Coordinates of C-alpha atoms in Angstrom, one line a residue:
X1 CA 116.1 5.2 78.8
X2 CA 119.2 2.8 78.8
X3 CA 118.4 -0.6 80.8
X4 CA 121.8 -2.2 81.7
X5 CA 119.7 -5.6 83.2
X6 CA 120.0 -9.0 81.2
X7 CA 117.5 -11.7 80.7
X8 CA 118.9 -14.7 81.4
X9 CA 119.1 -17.0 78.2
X10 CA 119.3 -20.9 77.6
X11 CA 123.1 -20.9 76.7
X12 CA 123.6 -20.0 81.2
X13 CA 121.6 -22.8 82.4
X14 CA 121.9 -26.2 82.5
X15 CA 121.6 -29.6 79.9
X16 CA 118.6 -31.7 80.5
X17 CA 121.0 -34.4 81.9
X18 CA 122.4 -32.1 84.7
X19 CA 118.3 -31.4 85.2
X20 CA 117.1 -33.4 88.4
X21 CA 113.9 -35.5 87.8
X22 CA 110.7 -35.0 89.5
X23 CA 111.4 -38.0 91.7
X24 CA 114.8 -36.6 92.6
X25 CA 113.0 -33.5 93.7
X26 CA 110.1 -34.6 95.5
X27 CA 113.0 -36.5 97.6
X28 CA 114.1 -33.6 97.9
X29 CA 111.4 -31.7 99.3
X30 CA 110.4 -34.9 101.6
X31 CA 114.4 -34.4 103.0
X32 CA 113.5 -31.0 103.6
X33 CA 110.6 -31.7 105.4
X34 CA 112.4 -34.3 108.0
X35 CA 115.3 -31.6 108.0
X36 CA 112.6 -29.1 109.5
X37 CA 111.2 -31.3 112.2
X38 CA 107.6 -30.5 112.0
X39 CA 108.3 -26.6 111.7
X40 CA 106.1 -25.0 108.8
X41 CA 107.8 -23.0 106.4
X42 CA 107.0 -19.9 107.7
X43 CA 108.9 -20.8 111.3
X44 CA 111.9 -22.3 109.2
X45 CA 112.2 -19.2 107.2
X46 CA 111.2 -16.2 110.1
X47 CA 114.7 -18.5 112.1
X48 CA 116.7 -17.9 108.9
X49 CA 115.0 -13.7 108.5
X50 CA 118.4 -11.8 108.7
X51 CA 119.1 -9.2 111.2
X52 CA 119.9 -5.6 110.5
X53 CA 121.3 -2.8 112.5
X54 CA 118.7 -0.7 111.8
X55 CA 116.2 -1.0 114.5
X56 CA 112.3 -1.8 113.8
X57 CA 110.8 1.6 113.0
X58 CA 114.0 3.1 112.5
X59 CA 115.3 3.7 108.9
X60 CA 116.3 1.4 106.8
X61 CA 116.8 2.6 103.7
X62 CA 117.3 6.3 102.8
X63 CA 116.8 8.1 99.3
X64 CA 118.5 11.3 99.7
X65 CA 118.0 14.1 97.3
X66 CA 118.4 12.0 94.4
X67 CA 118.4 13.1 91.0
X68 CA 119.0 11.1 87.8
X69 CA 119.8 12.8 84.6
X70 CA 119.2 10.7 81.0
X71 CA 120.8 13.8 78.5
X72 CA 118.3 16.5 78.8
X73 CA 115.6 13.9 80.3
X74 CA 115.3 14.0 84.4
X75 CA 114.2 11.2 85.2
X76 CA 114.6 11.3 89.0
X77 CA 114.6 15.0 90.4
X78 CA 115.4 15.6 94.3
X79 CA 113.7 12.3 95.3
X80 CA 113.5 11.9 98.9
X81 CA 111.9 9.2 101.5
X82 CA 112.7 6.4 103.9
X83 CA 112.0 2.9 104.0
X84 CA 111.6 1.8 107.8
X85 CA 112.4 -1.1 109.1
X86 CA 109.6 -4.0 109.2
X87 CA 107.0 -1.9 107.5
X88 CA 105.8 -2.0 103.8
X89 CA 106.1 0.9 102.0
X90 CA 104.6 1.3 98.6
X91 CA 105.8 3.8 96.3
X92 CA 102.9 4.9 93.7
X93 CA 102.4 7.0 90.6
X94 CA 101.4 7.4 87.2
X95 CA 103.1 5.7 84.1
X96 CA 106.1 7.2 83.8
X97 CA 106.4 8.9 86.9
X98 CA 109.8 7.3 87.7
X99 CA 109.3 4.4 89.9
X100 CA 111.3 2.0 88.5
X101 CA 113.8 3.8 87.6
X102 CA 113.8 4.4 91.5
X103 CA 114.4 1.3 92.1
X104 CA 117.1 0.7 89.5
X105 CA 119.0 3.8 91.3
X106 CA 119.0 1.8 94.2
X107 CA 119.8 -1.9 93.3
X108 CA 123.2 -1.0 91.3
X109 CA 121.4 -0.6 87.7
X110 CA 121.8 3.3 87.6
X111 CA 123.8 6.1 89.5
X112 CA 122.4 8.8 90.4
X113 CA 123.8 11.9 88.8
X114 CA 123.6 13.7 92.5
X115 CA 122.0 12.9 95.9
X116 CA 122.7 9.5 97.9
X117 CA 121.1 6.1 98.6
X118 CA 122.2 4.8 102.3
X119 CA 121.4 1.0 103.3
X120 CA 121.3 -0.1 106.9
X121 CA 123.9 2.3 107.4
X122 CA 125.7 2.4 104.3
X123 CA 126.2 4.5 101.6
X124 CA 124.9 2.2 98.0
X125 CA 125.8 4.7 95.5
X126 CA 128.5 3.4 93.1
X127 CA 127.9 -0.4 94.2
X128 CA 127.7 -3.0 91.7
X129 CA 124.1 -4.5 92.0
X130 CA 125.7 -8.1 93.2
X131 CA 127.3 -6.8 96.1
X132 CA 124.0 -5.2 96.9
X133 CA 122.2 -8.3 96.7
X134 CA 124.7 -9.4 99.4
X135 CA 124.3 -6.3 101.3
X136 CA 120.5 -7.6 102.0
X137 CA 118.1 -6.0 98.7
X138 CA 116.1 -8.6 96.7
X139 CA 113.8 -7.1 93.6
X140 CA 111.6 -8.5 91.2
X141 CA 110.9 -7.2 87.8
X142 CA 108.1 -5.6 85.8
X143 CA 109.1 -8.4 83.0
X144 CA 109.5 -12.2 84.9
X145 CA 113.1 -13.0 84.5
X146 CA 113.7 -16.3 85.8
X147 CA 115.9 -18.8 83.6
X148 CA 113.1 -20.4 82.0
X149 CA 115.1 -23.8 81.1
X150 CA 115.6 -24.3 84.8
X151 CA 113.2 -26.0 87.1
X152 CA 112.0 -23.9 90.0
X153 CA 114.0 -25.4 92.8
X154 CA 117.2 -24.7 90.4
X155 CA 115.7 -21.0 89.9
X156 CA 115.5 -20.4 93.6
X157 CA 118.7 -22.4 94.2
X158 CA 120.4 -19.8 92.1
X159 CA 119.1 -17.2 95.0
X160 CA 120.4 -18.9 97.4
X161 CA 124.1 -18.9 96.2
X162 CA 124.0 -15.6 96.8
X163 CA 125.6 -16.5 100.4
X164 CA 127.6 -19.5 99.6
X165 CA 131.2 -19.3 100.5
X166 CA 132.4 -22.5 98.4
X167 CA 135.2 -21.0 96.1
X168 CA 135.1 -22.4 91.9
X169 CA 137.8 -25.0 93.0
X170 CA 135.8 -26.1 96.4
X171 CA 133.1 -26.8 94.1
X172 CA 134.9 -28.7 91.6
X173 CA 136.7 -30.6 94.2
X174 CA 133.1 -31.3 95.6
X175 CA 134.5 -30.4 99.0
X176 CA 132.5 -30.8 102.5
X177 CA 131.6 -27.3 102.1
X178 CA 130.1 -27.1 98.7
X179 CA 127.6 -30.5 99.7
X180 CA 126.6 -28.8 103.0
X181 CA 125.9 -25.5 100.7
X182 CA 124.4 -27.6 97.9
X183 CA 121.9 -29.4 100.8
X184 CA 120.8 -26.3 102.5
X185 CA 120.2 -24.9 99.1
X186 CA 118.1 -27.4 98.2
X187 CA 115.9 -27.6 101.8
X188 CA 116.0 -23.2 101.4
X189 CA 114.2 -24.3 97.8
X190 CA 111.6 -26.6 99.2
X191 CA 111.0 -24.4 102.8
X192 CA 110.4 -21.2 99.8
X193 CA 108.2 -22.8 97.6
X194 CA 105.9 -24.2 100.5
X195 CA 106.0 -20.6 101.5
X196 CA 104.7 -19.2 97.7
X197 CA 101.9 -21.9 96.6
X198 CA 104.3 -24.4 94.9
X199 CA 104.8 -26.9 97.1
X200 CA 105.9 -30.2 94.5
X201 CA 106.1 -28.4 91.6
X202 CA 110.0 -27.8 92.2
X203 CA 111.4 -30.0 89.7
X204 CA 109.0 -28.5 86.6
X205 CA 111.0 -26.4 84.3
X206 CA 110.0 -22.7 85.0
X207 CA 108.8 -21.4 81.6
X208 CA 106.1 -24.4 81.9
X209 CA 104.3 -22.7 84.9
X210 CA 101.7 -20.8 84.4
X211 CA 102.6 -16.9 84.5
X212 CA 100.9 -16.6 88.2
X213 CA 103.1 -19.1 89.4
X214 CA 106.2 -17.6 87.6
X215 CA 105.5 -14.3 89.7
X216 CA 104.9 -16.5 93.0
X217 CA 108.2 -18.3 91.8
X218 CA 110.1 -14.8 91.3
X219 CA 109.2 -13.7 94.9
X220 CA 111.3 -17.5 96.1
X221 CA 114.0 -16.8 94.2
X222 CA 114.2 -13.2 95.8
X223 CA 113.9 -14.3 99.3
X224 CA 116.6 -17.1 99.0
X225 CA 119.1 -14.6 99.1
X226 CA 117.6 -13.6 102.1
X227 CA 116.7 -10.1 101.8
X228 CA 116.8 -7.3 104.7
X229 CA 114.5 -5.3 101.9
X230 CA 112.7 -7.1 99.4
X231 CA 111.6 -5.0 96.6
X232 CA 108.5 -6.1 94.5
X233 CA 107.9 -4.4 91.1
X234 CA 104.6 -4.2 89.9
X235 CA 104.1 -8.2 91.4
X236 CA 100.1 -8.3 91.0
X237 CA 100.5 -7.5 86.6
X238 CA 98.3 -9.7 85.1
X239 CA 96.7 -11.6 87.8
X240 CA 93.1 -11.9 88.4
X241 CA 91.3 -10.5 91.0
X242 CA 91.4 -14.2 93.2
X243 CA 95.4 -14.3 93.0
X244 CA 95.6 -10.7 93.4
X245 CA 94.1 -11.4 97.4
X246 CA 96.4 -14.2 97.4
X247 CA 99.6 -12.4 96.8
X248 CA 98.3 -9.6 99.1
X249 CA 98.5 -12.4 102.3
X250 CA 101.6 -13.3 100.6
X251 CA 103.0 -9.8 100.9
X252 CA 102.0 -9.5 104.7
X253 CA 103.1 -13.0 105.5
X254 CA 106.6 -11.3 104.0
X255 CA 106.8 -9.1 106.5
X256 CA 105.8 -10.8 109.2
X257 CA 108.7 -13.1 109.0
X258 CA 111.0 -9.7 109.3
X259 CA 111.3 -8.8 105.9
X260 CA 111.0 -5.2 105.1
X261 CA 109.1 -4.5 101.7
X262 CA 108.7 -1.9 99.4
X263 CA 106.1 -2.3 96.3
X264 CA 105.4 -0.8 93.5
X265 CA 102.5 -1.6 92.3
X266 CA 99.4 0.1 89.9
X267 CA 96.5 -1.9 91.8
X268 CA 95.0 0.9 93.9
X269 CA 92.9 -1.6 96.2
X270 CA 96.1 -3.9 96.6
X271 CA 98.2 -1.0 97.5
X272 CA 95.5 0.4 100.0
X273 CA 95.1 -2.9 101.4
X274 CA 98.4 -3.7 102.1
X275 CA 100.8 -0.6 102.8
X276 CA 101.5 1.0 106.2
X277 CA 102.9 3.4 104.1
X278 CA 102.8 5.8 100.6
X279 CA 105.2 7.8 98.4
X280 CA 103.6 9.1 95.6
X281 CA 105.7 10.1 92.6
X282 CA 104.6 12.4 89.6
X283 CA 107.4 13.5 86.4
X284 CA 110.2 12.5 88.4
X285 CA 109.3 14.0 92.2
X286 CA 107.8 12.9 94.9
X287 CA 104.1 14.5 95.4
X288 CA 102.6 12.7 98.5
X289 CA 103.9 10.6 101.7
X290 CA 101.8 9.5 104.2
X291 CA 99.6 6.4 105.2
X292 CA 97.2 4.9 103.1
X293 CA 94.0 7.1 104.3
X294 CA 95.8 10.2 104.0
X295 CA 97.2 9.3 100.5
X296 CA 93.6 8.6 99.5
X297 CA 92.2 12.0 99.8
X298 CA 95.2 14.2 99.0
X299 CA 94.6 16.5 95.9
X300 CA 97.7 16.2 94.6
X301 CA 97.5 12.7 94.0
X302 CA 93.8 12.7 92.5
X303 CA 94.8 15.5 90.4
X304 CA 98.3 13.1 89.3
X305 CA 95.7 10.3 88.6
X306 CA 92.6 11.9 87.4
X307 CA 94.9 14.5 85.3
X308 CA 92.9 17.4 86.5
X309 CA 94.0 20.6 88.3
X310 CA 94.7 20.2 92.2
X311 CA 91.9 22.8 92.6
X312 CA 89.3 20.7 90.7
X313 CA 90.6 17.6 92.1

């Protein structure tokens, strides 16, 4: 299938001199810190949650119908399910069964040959994914694609301009509204990774953490654009069994500070652990929808896993 995302490469980030030192970060953080008076990160962050109109409970996203069409391949085929506000919903299946591509349809990446995608009340279809990173969806990826030659306060700063208003000549002009953006960029850097497990590792290039902290990392630089709906792709790959718990607090500590979350994710015991809620997907259509308990006894997802007959599941 045709991927139209980029990785970011050395020749879009910045020299070594343009770099900030460790120092000049740790400063940094420290400024941040004074900035917050004495709140944690999780009380800065929960003041800075955005609103929607969508009230808790109530939908907040909607996959209508949705079918996607590669030639003769159908990738997506009359999905449909809701993502309600404040809750996490994780959205399951086998390899292949089309959960990613679900989330491509609805961050801009693909459009849907038919059906509709509505956010917060409206209609996503047709939008280019930066002006749905605006409209309040944040994703991670399968594949860690941060810019690896930028430290991790630059990584999550790059989140964070998401919102900024200072136009290319404010910024070379270095006018009073490109500092203030700048500064609260930089405090929204240090507040984030206090928040993920990397508190004074900000100014340490981002290909020279270990891959655990690159996820963590990932997750910042999502929630710097300050998400309505943050969607997490397969987050817990390759972590161990101590990180895996770690994220899954991580996850709930998400959503407590009035982020909405939908995961996809392969870790049964994560996914049971963490979701309110379950959409299982199988070849393209959705198989399964309910709460964790139900989702664990339901024949048609044993049989999807297990690849045995419902009847002998």
């Amino acid at each position: 299938m045709p991927d139209d995302e980029t990785t970011p490469t050395s020749e879009d980030t910045p020299t070594s001199e343009e770099t900030p030192t460790a120092k000049e970060t740790a400063a940094a953080e420290e400024i941040a810190a004074e900035e917050r008076g004495g709140d944690s990160p999780a009380e800065f962050l929960a003041e800075t949650a955005p609103e929607t109109v969508a009230p808790p409970g109530a939908p907040l996203l909607s996959v209508r119908d949705v079918t996607l069409r590669f030639g003769g391949v159908v990738a997506l085929d009359g999905v449909d399910f809701e993502v309600r506000t404040g809750e996490i919903l994780a959205l399951i299946g086998p390899n292949g069964a089309g959960k990613t591509t679900c989330f491509n349809v609805m961050t801009g990446v693909y459009k849907p040959t038919s059906g509709r995608v509505e956010f917060d009340g409206e209609r996503l279809s047709g939008r280019k994914p930066h002006i749905i990173t605006r409209m309040g969806i944040a994703r991670t990826f399968q594949n860690i694609r941060l810019f690896p030659e930028m430290t991790a306060e630059e990584n999550i700063m790059v989140g964070a301009d998401a919102h900024h208003k200072t136009s290319v000549i404010g910024a070379l002009l270095h006018l009073p509204r490109h500092g203030r953006e700048e500064r609260d960029g930089r405090r929204t850097a240090a507040e984030l990774l206090e928040f993920v497990g990397l508190e004074g590792r900000g100014g340490e290039l981002a290909r020279n953490l270990p891959y655990g902290d690159q996820r963590r990392l990932e997750i910042a630089r999502a929630l710097a654009t300050r998400p309505k709906l943050l969607c997490l792709d397969e987050p817990a790959a390759g972590f161990n069994p101590a990180e895996k718990e770690r994220l899954q607090q991580l996850i709930r500590d998400i959503r407590d500070l009035g982020h909405t979350v939908l995961l996809i994710e392969h870790d049964m015991r994560l996914v049971m652990g963490v979701a309110d809620r379950i959409v299982v997907l199988e070849f393209g259509q959705k198989i399964a929808e309910g709460p964790p308990a139900e989702i664990r006894e339901d024949p048609r997802v044993i049989a999807a896993y297990l690849g045995v007959p419902e009847d002998a599941a």
